[in-house]
Amino acid sequence: MRSEESPSVSDYVHVLPIRVYYEDTDAAGIVYYANYLRYAERARTEMLRLAGVDQTTLWCRTGVRFAVRSCAIDYLAPAVLDDTLEVHSRLLRVGGASIRAEQVVRRDHMALVRLKLRIACFRETGQPARMPAEVRAALTSLQQSELRA
Amino acid sequence: MRSEESPSVSDYVHVLPIRVYYEDTDAAGIVYYANYLRYAERARTEMLRLAGVDQTTLWCRTGVRFAVRSCAIDYLAPAVLDDTLEVHSRLLRVGGASIRAEQVVRRDHMALVRLKLRIACFRETGQPARMPAEVRAALTSLQQSELRA
Amino acid sequence: MRSEESPSVSDYVHVLPIRVYYEDTDAAGIVYYANYLRYAERARTEMLRLAGVDQTTLWCRTGVRFAVRSCAIDYLAPAVLDDTLEVHSRLLRVGGASIRAEQVVRRDHMALVRLKLRIACFRETGQPARMPAEVRAALTSLQQSELRA
Amino acid sequence: MRSEESPSVSDYVHVLPIRVYYEDTDAAGIVYYANYLRYAERARTEMLRLAGVDQTTLWCRTGVRFAVRSCAIDYLAPAVLDDTLEVHSRLLRVGGASIRAEQVVRRDHMALVRLKLRIACFRETGQPARMPAEVRAALTSLQQSELRA
């Protein structure tokens, strides 16, 4: 059903280390559930930057922004204060107007939170937009460089 | 496909009004995607409180806490600064150790964000726990009072 | 020393109730120190709205925004999960380009956090701006209505 | 007046780089004012860790936590999305039960936000506590190593 997870799919993994601070935790002593979405966005931003896509520049030059359309999150185990986490990100599919990505927040080799996202391009008006050609090329190249690896 | 949405399911809707402040928005001029999870948690907390379940009391008396196990979010349209939103919440299923809930963030009659959640009970150790009987009774009664309505 | 606290100063108090949710707390079991600034901003926004000043409208019509220039915060006692707090706000001085305000976050009759702020008007370029006449009038009127009370 | 800024005071500067993400910004296109307190706390945590003081360990071993007692913040200029900032932190004074610190958030050589803080030790009950001897020694040593430099 989810063809994007087939073997032909990119295994590209971008890894962003994250330290857990007091701001991230809640009175249950664990990372507050919404904050994994903050971690995931930091990681996607850095993955895009690595591919040469700076979101501010993208916006100023093309009037287009990425925004998350849908997100499925599994909370497998909690992170706590002072943990050193890693957000592993990979592109599952790069389409003409949207991206599918998977992100896993890990502590050591343990997956704590798993996210599947669909991200689309939008104009300021909120209307869907095609991904600018150079952005799509950069993201596709990101996938392929990994496939070659 | 999703049996919890069958007609036998509770139509109970709890409504929490939410005002959008600067803290909720981001540089794209819209509510930051993680913040809908904050709104949703506020609404669930108030719905539980209405059913007589205070989370601090629950924790102190029984050593059990609710935590989100999984969440599927659809971002349909953005909210902006100064919007008055409503979070509509309903219980889809009350089980022995977990709850299924649906929440919709609306502006007027427009659904902006839709969340489907599975929420489970945990001990401080992180181990799954049965829901205390009085909590389960309260939540079931919440469903039934709605069904009678 | 601080002339704005002299008897000639407005005693106007706007009160915004705030409920403490998990999102507000941290692993120390108390409200995270930065979050009182979020509470304070919500309260100032509602106080302005009550005076007929909507910040989105202000921005769209005049290209001017309020921003905090300086803030002194005293943390007197912690708030915890499920607390019902009140943010008491009053204008100490309404000048041509800036406002001085005092805000106190209380639980029952106990002051938990006290803030003194200087808030100024800015253009999008970041340059200081005079306060639009109708805004200044509205805020001055807010003070005076209280003095008459 | 502020003796802690006299020449005999430590010039120790700990520097933490911070990237500005969407989560940090607001609809005015700038970093939301409360978020500088999050940045500052991350920097203090890392400065403490560098001095061998891990806050989780401190808490578990001694039942003592640091908490901010007061904070004066000057907002000099705004940071925006994708900025690379630095938080420069230094201890102004290490006392028996509290610390005075200064932190400056910079972009290149420009100071954007300046914070002066008083931080004290507390027990879980909320009562003030003496700083554990080894923590005080570590922080004093942090100051002195800088003075020798």
Coordinates of C-alpha atoms in Angstrom, one line a residue:
Chain A
M1 CA 0.0 0.0 0.0
R2 CA 2.7 2.4 0.9
S3 CA 4.8 2.2 -2.3
E4 CA 7.2 4.8 -1.0
E5 CA 8.6 2.3 1.4
S6 CA 9.5 -0.2 -1.3
P7 CA 13.2 -1.1 -1.8
S8 CA 13.5 1.3 -4.7
V9 CA 13.0 4.1 -2.3
S10 CA 15.8 6.4 -1.1
D11 CA 17.5 5.3 2.1
Y12 CA 19.0 8.7 2.5
V13 CA 19.2 9.6 6.1
H14 CA 20.0 13.0 7.4
V15 CA 20.9 13.0 11.1
L16 CA 20.4 16.0 13.4
P17 CA 21.5 15.8 17.0
I18 CA 19.1 17.3 19.6
R19 CA 19.7 18.0 23.2
V20 CA 16.6 17.9 25.5
Y21 CA 16.3 21.0 27.7
Y22 CA 13.8 22.0 30.4
E23 CA 11.8 23.9 27.7
D24 CA 11.1 20.6 26.0
T25 CA 9.8 18.7 29.0
D26 CA 6.6 18.8 30.9
A27 CA 5.4 18.0 34.4
A28 CA 5.2 14.3 33.6
G29 CA 9.0 14.5 33.4
I30 CA 9.2 13.7 29.7
V31 CA 9.4 15.6 26.4
Y32 CA 6.0 17.1 25.7
Y33 CA 4.4 15.4 22.8
A34 CA 4.1 18.4 20.5
N35 CA 7.8 19.2 20.8
Y36 CA 8.8 16.3 18.6
L37 CA 7.2 18.2 15.8
R38 CA 9.5 21.1 16.6
Y39 CA 12.5 18.7 16.5
A40 CA 11.3 17.2 13.2
E41 CA 11.0 20.6 11.6
R42 CA 14.5 21.6 12.7
A43 CA 15.8 18.4 11.1
R44 CA 13.9 18.9 7.9
T45 CA 15.1 22.5 7.7
E46 CA 18.7 21.4 8.1
M47 CA 18.2 18.6 5.5
L48 CA 16.9 21.1 3.0
R49 CA 19.7 23.5 3.8
L50 CA 22.2 20.7 3.1
A51 CA 20.6 20.2 -0.2
G52 CA 21.1 23.9 -0.9
V53 CA 17.5 24.9 -0.2
D54 CA 17.2 27.8 2.2
Q55 CA 13.6 28.4 3.1
T56 CA 13.9 32.2 3.6
T57 CA 15.6 32.5 0.2
L58 CA 13.0 30.2 -1.4
W59 CA 10.2 32.4 0.0
C60 CA 11.8 35.7 -1.1
R61 CA 12.7 34.5 -4.6
T62 CA 9.7 32.4 -5.5
G63 CA 6.9 33.3 -3.1
V64 CA 6.6 29.6 -2.2
R65 CA 6.7 27.9 1.2
F66 CA 6.7 24.3 2.3
A67 CA 4.0 23.4 4.8
V68 CA 3.0 20.1 6.4
R69 CA -0.2 18.7 5.0
S70 CA -0.5 15.6 7.1
C71 CA 1.5 13.9 9.7
A72 CA 1.2 10.5 11.4
I73 CA 3.1 10.2 14.6
D74 CA 3.8 7.1 16.8
Y75 CA 5.1 7.7 20.2
L76 CA 7.0 4.6 21.1
A77 CA 9.0 5.6 24.2
P78 CA 9.5 8.9 26.0
A79 CA 12.6 11.1 26.0
V80 CA 13.7 12.9 29.2
L81 CA 15.6 15.9 30.4
D82 CA 19.3 16.0 29.3
D83 CA 18.8 13.2 26.7
T84 CA 20.9 13.4 23.5
L85 CA 18.6 12.5 20.7
E86 CA 19.0 12.2 17.0
V87 CA 16.4 13.0 14.3
H88 CA 16.9 10.7 11.3
S89 CA 15.2 12.0 8.2
R90 CA 14.7 10.7 4.8
L91 CA 12.7 11.6 1.7
L92 CA 10.4 8.8 0.6
R93 CA 9.2 10.5 -2.5
V94 CA 9.8 13.8 -4.3
G95 CA 6.8 14.8 -6.4
G96 CA 5.9 17.8 -8.5
A97 CA 4.1 19.7 -5.7
S98 CA 4.7 17.6 -2.6
I99 CA 7.2 15.5 -0.7
R100 CA 6.8 12.4 1.5
A101 CA 9.2 12.1 4.3
E102 CA 9.9 9.8 7.2
Q103 CA 11.6 10.9 10.4
V104 CA 12.6 8.9 13.4
V105 CA 13.7 10.4 16.7
R106 CA 16.2 8.1 18.3
R107 CA 18.1 7.8 21.6
D108 CA 21.1 5.5 20.9
H109 CA 19.6 2.8 18.8
M110 CA 16.1 3.0 20.2
A111 CA 13.4 4.6 18.1
L112 CA 11.3 6.9 20.4
V113 CA 9.0 8.6 17.9
R114 CA 8.3 7.9 14.3
L115 CA 6.7 10.5 11.9
K116 CA 5.4 10.1 8.4
L117 CA 4.7 13.4 6.7
R118 CA 3.3 14.8 3.5
I119 CA 4.7 18.3 2.8
A120 CA 3.4 20.5 0.1
C121 CA 4.3 23.8 -1.5
F122 CA 2.0 26.8 -1.0
R123 CA 1.8 30.4 -2.1
E124 CA 1.2 33.2 0.5
T125 CA -2.4 33.1 -0.5
G126 CA -2.6 29.5 0.8
Q127 CA -3.0 28.0 -2.7
P128 CA -1.0 24.9 -3.6
A129 CA 2.0 25.6 -5.8
R130 CA 4.3 23.5 -8.0
M131 CA 7.7 23.0 -6.4
P132 CA 10.3 25.4 -8.1
A133 CA 12.3 23.3 -10.6
E134 CA 15.7 24.0 -8.8
V135 CA 14.2 22.9 -5.5
R136 CA 12.9 19.7 -6.9
A137 CA 16.2 19.0 -8.6
A138 CA 18.0 19.6 -5.4
L139 CA 15.8 17.3 -3.4
T140 CA 15.9 14.6 -6.2
S141 CA 19.7 14.9 -6.2
L142 CA 19.7 14.5 -2.5
Q143 CA 17.9 11.2 -2.9
Q144 CA 20.1 10.0 -5.7
S145 CA 23.4 10.9 -4.0
E146 CA 22.2 8.5 -1.3
L147 CA 21.2 5.8 -3.7
R148 CA 24.6 5.9 -5.2
A149 CA 26.2 5.7 -1.8
Chain B
M1 CA -12.8 0.8 7.6
R2 CA -12.4 2.6 10.9
S3 CA -15.0 0.9 12.9
E4 CA -14.8 3.5 15.7
E5 CA -16.6 5.9 13.4
S6 CA -19.6 3.6 12.9
P7 CA -23.0 4.9 13.9
S8 CA -22.9 3.2 17.3
V9 CA -20.0 5.5 18.3
S10 CA -20.4 8.4 20.6
D11 CA -21.2 11.7 19.0
Y12 CA -20.2 13.5 22.1
V13 CA -18.6 16.8 21.2
H14 CA -16.8 18.9 23.8
V15 CA -16.0 22.4 22.5
L16 CA -13.1 24.6 23.7
P17 CA -12.7 28.1 22.3
I18 CA -9.1 29.1 21.6
R19 CA -7.8 32.5 20.7
V20 CA -4.7 32.7 18.5
Y21 CA -1.9 34.9 20.0
Y22 CA 1.5 35.9 18.7
E23 CA 3.0 33.0 20.6
D24 CA 1.1 30.5 18.4
T25 CA 2.1 31.9 15.0
D26 CA 5.3 31.7 13.0
A27 CA 7.1 33.7 10.4
A28 CA 4.8 32.3 7.7
G29 CA 2.0 34.3 9.4
I30 CA 0.1 31.2 10.4
V31 CA -0.3 29.0 13.5
Y32 CA 2.8 26.8 13.8
Y33 CA 2.0 23.2 13.0
A34 CA 3.0 21.8 16.4
N35 CA 0.8 24.2 18.3
Y36 CA -2.4 22.5 17.2
L37 CA -1.2 19.6 19.4
R38 CA -1.1 22.1 22.3
Y39 CA -4.6 23.2 21.5
A40 CA -5.8 19.6 21.3
E41 CA -4.3 18.8 24.7
R42 CA -5.9 21.8 26.3
A43 CA -9.3 20.6 24.9
R44 CA -8.8 17.0 26.1
T45 CA -7.8 18.2 29.5
E46 CA -11.0 20.3 29.8
M47 CA -13.1 17.4 28.5
L48 CA -11.7 15.1 31.1
R49 CA -12.2 17.7 33.8
L50 CA -15.8 18.0 32.7
A51 CA -16.1 14.3 33.2
G52 CA -14.7 14.7 36.7
V53 CA -11.2 13.5 35.9
D54 CA -8.5 15.8 37.1
Q55 CA -5.2 14.7 35.8
T56 CA -3.2 15.9 38.8
T57 CA -5.5 14.1 41.2
L58 CA -5.5 11.0 39.0
W59 CA -1.7 11.0 39.1
C60 CA -1.5 11.6 42.8
R61 CA -4.1 9.0 43.7
T62 CA -3.4 6.2 41.3
G63 CA 0.1 6.8 39.9
V64 CA -1.3 6.7 36.4
R65 CA -1.1 9.2 33.6
F66 CA -2.6 9.5 30.1
A67 CA -0.2 9.8 27.3
V68 CA -0.7 10.0 23.5
R69 CA 0.4 6.8 21.8
S70 CA -0.3 7.8 18.2
C71 CA -1.7 10.8 16.4
A72 CA -2.7 11.4 12.8
I73 CA -3.1 15.0 11.9
D74 CA -4.5 16.5 8.7
Y75 CA -3.8 20.2 8.1
L76 CA -6.6 21.4 5.9
A77 CA -6.3 25.2 6.2
P78 CA -4.2 27.6 8.2
A79 CA -5.3 29.7 11.2
V80 CA -3.9 33.2 11.7
L81 CA -3.2 35.7 14.4
D82 CA -6.3 36.9 16.3
D83 CA -8.5 34.0 15.0
T84 CA -11.1 32.6 17.3
L85 CA -11.0 28.9 17.0
E86 CA -12.9 26.0 18.5
V87 CA -11.5 22.6 19.3
H88 CA -14.3 20.0 19.0
S89 CA -13.4 16.8 20.8
R90 CA -15.2 13.5 21.0
L91 CA -14.4 10.0 22.3
L92 CA -14.5 7.4 19.7
R93 CA -13.9 4.4 22.0
V94 CA -13.2 3.9 25.7
G95 CA -11.2 0.7 26.2
G96 CA -9.7 -0.9 29.3
A97 CA -6.3 0.7 28.9
S98 CA -6.7 3.2 26.1
I99 CA -9.0 5.7 24.5
R100 CA -9.6 6.7 20.9
A101 CA -10.5 10.3 20.3
E102 CA -11.1 12.6 17.4
Q103 CA -10.5 16.3 17.5
V104 CA -11.2 19.0 15.0
V105 CA -10.0 22.6 15.1
R106 CA -12.5 24.8 13.5
R107 CA -12.9 28.5 12.6
D108 CA -16.6 29.2 12.2
H109 CA -17.9 26.1 10.3
M110 CA -14.6 25.4 8.6
A111 CA -12.4 22.5 9.7
L112 CA -8.8 23.6 9.8
V113 CA -7.1 20.7 11.4
R114 CA -8.3 17.2 12.2
L115 CA -6.6 14.9 14.7
K116 CA -7.2 11.2 15.4
L117 CA -5.5 10.0 18.6
R118 CA -4.9 6.9 20.6
I119 CA -4.3 7.7 24.2
A120 CA -3.1 5.2 26.8
C121 CA -2.6 4.9 30.5
F122 CA 1.0 4.7 31.9
R123 CA 2.7 4.3 35.2
E124 CA 5.6 6.5 36.1
T125 CA 7.9 3.7 35.1
G126 CA 6.5 4.1 31.6
Q127 CA 4.7 0.7 31.7
P128 CA 1.2 0.5 30.3
A129 CA -1.5 0.5 32.9
R130 CA -5.2 -0.4 33.1
M131 CA -7.4 2.7 33.3
P132 CA -8.6 3.1 36.9
A133 CA -12.2 1.9 37.1
E134 CA -13.7 5.3 38.2
V135 CA -12.0 7.0 35.3
R136 CA -13.2 4.5 32.8
A137 CA -16.7 4.8 34.3
A138 CA -16.6 8.6 34.0
L139 CA -15.5 8.5 30.4
T140 CA -18.0 5.9 29.5
S141 CA -20.7 7.9 31.2
L142 CA -19.5 11.0 29.2
Q143 CA -20.2 9.0 26.0
Q144 CA -23.5 7.7 27.2
S145 CA -24.9 11.0 28.4
E146 CA -24.3 12.2 24.9
L147 CA -25.9 9.2 23.3
R148 CA -29.0 9.8 25.3
A149 CA -29.0 13.4 24.3
Chain C
M1 CA 12.5 56.2 42.2
R2 CA 10.1 54.9 39.6
S3 CA 7.8 57.8 39.0
E4 CA 5.3 55.8 37.0
E5 CA 4.3 54.1 40.3
S6 CA 3.3 57.4 41.9
P7 CA -0.3 57.9 43.1
S8 CA -1.1 59.9 39.9
V9 CA -0.7 56.7 38.0
S10 CA -3.5 54.6 36.6
D11 CA -4.7 51.8 38.8
Y12 CA -6.5 50.2 35.9
V13 CA -6.4 46.5 36.2
H14 CA -7.3 44.1 33.4
V15 CA -7.7 40.5 34.5
L16 CA -7.2 37.5 32.3
P17 CA -7.7 34.0 33.7
I18 CA -5.2 31.4 32.6
R19 CA -5.3 27.7 33.1
V20 CA -2.0 25.8 33.4
Y21 CA -1.7 22.9 31.0
Y22 CA 1.0 20.3 30.5
E23 CA 2.4 22.4 27.7
D24 CA 3.2 25.2 30.2
T25 CA 5.1 23.0 32.7
D26 CA 8.5 21.5 32.7
A27 CA 10.3 18.5 34.2
A28 CA 10.7 20.4 37.5
G29 CA 6.9 20.2 37.8
I30 CA 6.4 23.9 37.6
V31 CA 5.5 26.4 34.9
Y32 CA 8.6 27.0 32.7
Y33 CA 9.9 30.5 33.3
A34 CA 9.6 31.7 29.7
N35 CA 5.9 30.8 29.6
Y36 CA 5.0 33.7 31.9
L37 CA 5.9 36.0 29.0
R38 CA 3.4 34.1 26.9
Y39 CA 0.7 34.6 29.5
A40 CA 1.6 38.2 29.8
E41 CA 1.4 38.8 26.1
R42 CA -2.1 37.1 26.0
A43 CA -3.2 39.5 28.7
R44 CA -1.8 42.6 27.0
T45 CA -3.5 41.6 23.8
E46 CA -6.8 41.2 25.5
M47 CA -6.4 44.5 27.3
L48 CA -5.7 46.2 24.0
R49 CA -8.6 44.5 22.4
L50 CA -10.9 45.7 25.2
A51 CA -9.7 49.2 24.4
G52 CA -10.6 48.7 20.8
V53 CA -7.1 48.1 19.6
D54 CA -6.9 45.0 17.5
Q55 CA -3.2 44.3 16.6
T56 CA -3.9 42.7 13.2
T57 CA -6.0 45.7 12.2
L58 CA -3.4 48.1 13.6
W59 CA -0.7 46.4 11.6
C60 CA -2.7 46.3 8.3
R61 CA -4.0 49.9 8.6
T62 CA -0.9 51.7 9.9
G63 CA 2.1 49.4 9.4
V64 CA 2.9 49.7 13.0
R65 CA 3.3 47.0 15.6
F66 CA 3.9 46.9 19.4
A67 CA 7.0 45.2 20.6
V68 CA 8.5 44.8 24.0
R69 CA 11.7 46.8 24.5
S70 CA 12.5 45.8 28.0
C71 CA 11.1 43.6 30.7
A72 CA 12.0 43.0 34.3
I73 CA 10.6 39.8 35.8
D74 CA 10.5 38.7 39.4
Y75 CA 9.7 35.1 40.0
L76 CA 8.2 35.0 43.5
A77 CA 6.6 31.6 43.6
P78 CA 6.0 28.8 41.1
A79 CA 2.7 27.8 39.5
V80 CA 1.9 24.1 38.8
L81 CA -0.2 22.0 36.6
D82 CA -3.9 22.6 36.7
D83 CA -3.5 25.9 38.5
T84 CA -6.0 28.6 37.7
L85 CA -4.0 31.8 37.4
E86 CA -4.9 35.4 36.8
V87 CA -2.8 38.0 34.9
H88 CA -3.5 41.4 36.3
S89 CA -2.4 44.2 33.9
R90 CA -2.2 47.9 34.1
L91 CA -0.8 50.7 32.1
L92 CA 1.7 52.8 34.1
R93 CA 2.3 55.4 31.4
V94 CA 1.1 56.0 27.8
G95 CA 3.7 58.1 25.9
G96 CA 3.9 59.2 22.3
A97 CA 5.9 56.2 21.1
S98 CA 5.9 53.8 24.0
I99 CA 3.9 52.4 26.9
R100 CA 5.0 51.3 30.4
A101 CA 3.0 48.5 31.9
E102 CA 3.0 46.3 34.9
Q103 CA 1.6 42.8 35.0
V104 CA 1.2 40.4 37.9
V105 CA 0.5 36.7 37.6
R106 CA -1.5 35.7 40.6
R107 CA -3.0 32.5 42.1
D108 CA -5.8 33.5 44.5
H109 CA -4.3 36.5 46.3
M110 CA -0.7 35.4 45.9
A111 CA 1.5 37.2 43.4
L112 CA 3.6 34.5 41.7
V113 CA 5.4 36.6 39.0
R114 CA 5.7 40.3 38.5
L115 CA 6.6 42.0 35.2
K116 CA 7.5 45.5 34.4
L117 CA 7.6 46.2 30.7
R118 CA 8.4 49.0 28.3
I119 CA 6.6 48.5 25.0
A120 CA 7.3 50.5 21.9
C121 CA 5.8 51.0 18.4
F122 CA 7.8 49.8 15.4
R123 CA 7.5 49.8 11.6
E124 CA 8.1 46.6 9.6
T125 CA 11.6 47.9 9.0
G126 CA 12.3 47.8 12.7
Q127 CA 12.4 51.6 13.1
P128 CA 10.7 53.1 16.0
A129 CA 7.3 54.8 15.2
R130 CA 4.9 57.2 16.9
M131 CA 1.9 55.5 18.3
P132 CA -1.1 56.2 15.9
A133 CA -3.3 58.9 17.4
E134 CA -6.4 56.8 17.8
V135 CA -4.4 54.1 19.6
R136 CA -2.9 56.5 22.0
A137 CA -6.4 58.0 22.6
A138 CA -7.8 54.6 23.2
L139 CA -5.1 53.7 25.7
T140 CA -5.3 57.0 27.4
S141 CA -9.0 56.6 27.7
L142 CA -8.5 53.2 29.2
Q143 CA -6.4 54.7 31.9
Q144 CA -8.8 57.6 32.5
S145 CA -11.9 55.4 32.7
E146 CA -10.2 53.7 35.5
L147 CA -9.1 56.8 37.3
R148 CA -12.7 58.0 37.3
A149 CA -13.8 54.6 38.7
Chain D
M1 CA 25.9 50.5 41.4
R2 CA 26.2 47.1 39.9
S3 CA 29.3 45.9 41.7
E4 CA 29.2 42.5 39.9
E5 CA 30.3 44.3 36.8
S6 CA 33.4 45.7 38.3
P7 CA 36.8 44.7 36.9
S8 CA 37.3 42.0 39.5
V9 CA 34.4 40.2 38.0
S10 CA 34.9 37.1 35.8
D11 CA 35.0 37.8 32.1
Y12 CA 34.3 34.2 31.4
V13 CA 32.2 33.8 28.3
H14 CA 30.6 30.6 27.2
V15 CA 29.3 30.7 23.7
L16 CA 26.4 28.6 22.4
P17 CA 25.4 28.8 18.8
I18 CA 21.6 28.9 18.1
R19 CA 19.9 28.5 14.8
V20 CA 16.5 30.3 14.4
Y21 CA 13.8 27.9 13.2
Y22 CA 10.1 28.5 12.3
E23 CA 9.1 27.4 15.8
D24 CA 11.0 30.4 17.2
T25 CA 9.4 33.1 15.1
D26 CA 6.0 34.8 15.2
A27 CA 3.7 36.4 12.8
A28 CA 5.7 39.7 13.0
G29 CA 8.4 37.7 11.2
I30 CA 10.8 37.9 14.2
V31 CA 11.8 35.7 17.1
Y32 CA 9.0 35.8 19.7
Y33 CA 10.2 37.6 22.8
A34 CA 9.7 34.8 25.2
N35 CA 11.9 32.5 23.2
Y36 CA 15.1 34.3 24.1
L37 CA 14.5 32.9 27.6
R38 CA 14.6 29.4 26.0
Y39 CA 17.8 30.2 24.2
A40 CA 19.3 31.6 27.4
E41 CA 18.4 28.5 29.4
R42 CA 19.9 26.2 26.8
A43 CA 23.1 28.2 27.1
R44 CA 23.2 28.2 30.9
T45 CA 22.6 24.5 30.9
E46 CA 25.5 23.9 28.5
M47 CA 27.8 26.2 30.6
L48 CA 26.9 24.3 33.7
R49 CA 27.5 21.0 31.9
L50 CA 30.9 22.3 30.8
A51 CA 31.7 23.0 34.4
G52 CA 30.8 19.4 35.3
V53 CA 27.3 20.2 36.6
D54 CA 24.6 18.1 35.1
Q55 CA 21.2 19.3 36.3
T56 CA 19.5 15.9 36.3
T57 CA 22.3 14.4 38.4
L58 CA 22.3 17.4 40.7
W59 CA 18.6 16.9 41.3
C60 CA 18.8 13.2 41.8
R61 CA 21.8 13.3 44.2
T62 CA 21.1 16.4 46.2
G63 CA 17.4 17.2 45.7
V64 CA 18.3 20.7 44.6
R65 CA 17.5 22.6 41.5
F66 CA 18.4 25.9 40.0
A67 CA 15.6 28.3 39.2
V68 CA 15.6 31.9 37.9
R69 CA 14.6 34.4 40.6
S70 CA 14.7 37.5 38.5
C71 CA 15.5 38.5 35.0
A72 CA 16.0 41.9 33.3
I73 CA 15.8 41.7 29.5
D74 CA 16.6 44.4 27.0
Y75 CA 15.4 43.7 23.5
L76 CA 17.8 45.8 21.3
A77 CA 17.2 44.4 17.8
P78 CA 15.2 41.5 16.4
A79 CA 16.4 38.1 15.1
V80 CA 14.7 36.6 12.1
L81 CA 14.2 33.1 10.6
D82 CA 17.4 31.3 9.6
D83 CA 19.6 33.6 11.6
T84 CA 22.6 32.1 13.3
L85 CA 22.9 33.5 16.7
E86 CA 25.3 33.1 19.6
V87 CA 24.4 33.2 23.3
H88 CA 27.3 34.6 25.2
S89 CA 27.1 33.8 28.9
R90 CA 29.1 34.7 31.9
L91 CA 28.9 34.4 35.6
L92 CA 29.0 37.7 37.4
R93 CA 29.0 36.3 40.9
V94 CA 28.8 32.9 42.6
G95 CA 27.3 33.1 46.0
G96 CA 26.4 30.6 48.6
A97 CA 22.8 30.1 47.5
S98 CA 22.6 32.1 44.2
I99 CA 24.3 33.1 41.1
R100 CA 24.3 36.3 39.1
A101 CA 24.8 35.9 35.4
E102 CA 24.7 38.0 32.2
Q103 CA 23.8 36.6 28.8
V104 CA 23.9 38.4 25.5
V105 CA 22.3 37.0 22.3
R106 CA 24.4 38.2 19.4
R107 CA 24.2 38.0 15.6
D108 CA 27.7 38.5 14.3
H109 CA 29.0 41.4 16.5
M110 CA 25.6 42.9 17.2
A111 CA 24.0 42.4 20.5
L112 CA 20.3 41.7 20.0
V113 CA 19.1 40.8 23.5
R114 CA 20.8 41.3 26.8
L115 CA 19.7 39.4 30.0
K116 CA 20.8 39.9 33.6
L117 CA 19.7 37.1 35.8
R118 CA 19.7 36.0 39.4
I119 CA 19.4 32.3 39.8
A120 CA 18.9 30.5 43.1
C121 CA 18.9 27.0 44.5
F122 CA 15.7 25.4 45.6
R123 CA 14.5 22.1 47.1
E124 CA 11.5 20.3 45.7
T125 CA 9.4 21.9 48.4
G126 CA 10.2 25.3 46.9
Q127 CA 12.4 26.3 49.8
P128 CA 15.6 28.1 49.1
A129 CA 18.7 25.9 49.5
R130 CA 22.5 26.3 49.8
M131 CA 24.3 25.5 46.7
P132 CA 26.0 22.0 47.1
A133 CA 29.7 22.5 47.8
E134 CA 30.9 20.7 44.7
V135 CA 28.6 22.8 42.5
R136 CA 29.8 26.0 44.0
A137 CA 33.4 24.8 43.6
A138 CA 32.8 23.9 40.0
L139 CA 31.3 27.3 39.2
T140 CA 33.9 29.2 41.1
S141 CA 36.6 27.3 39.2
L142 CA 34.8 28.1 36.0
Q143 CA 35.2 31.8 36.8
Q144 CA 38.8 31.5 38.0
S145 CA 40.0 29.5 35.0
E146 CA 38.8 32.4 32.9
L147 CA 40.4 35.0 35.1
R148 CA 43.7 33.2 34.6
A149 CA 43.2 33.1 30.8

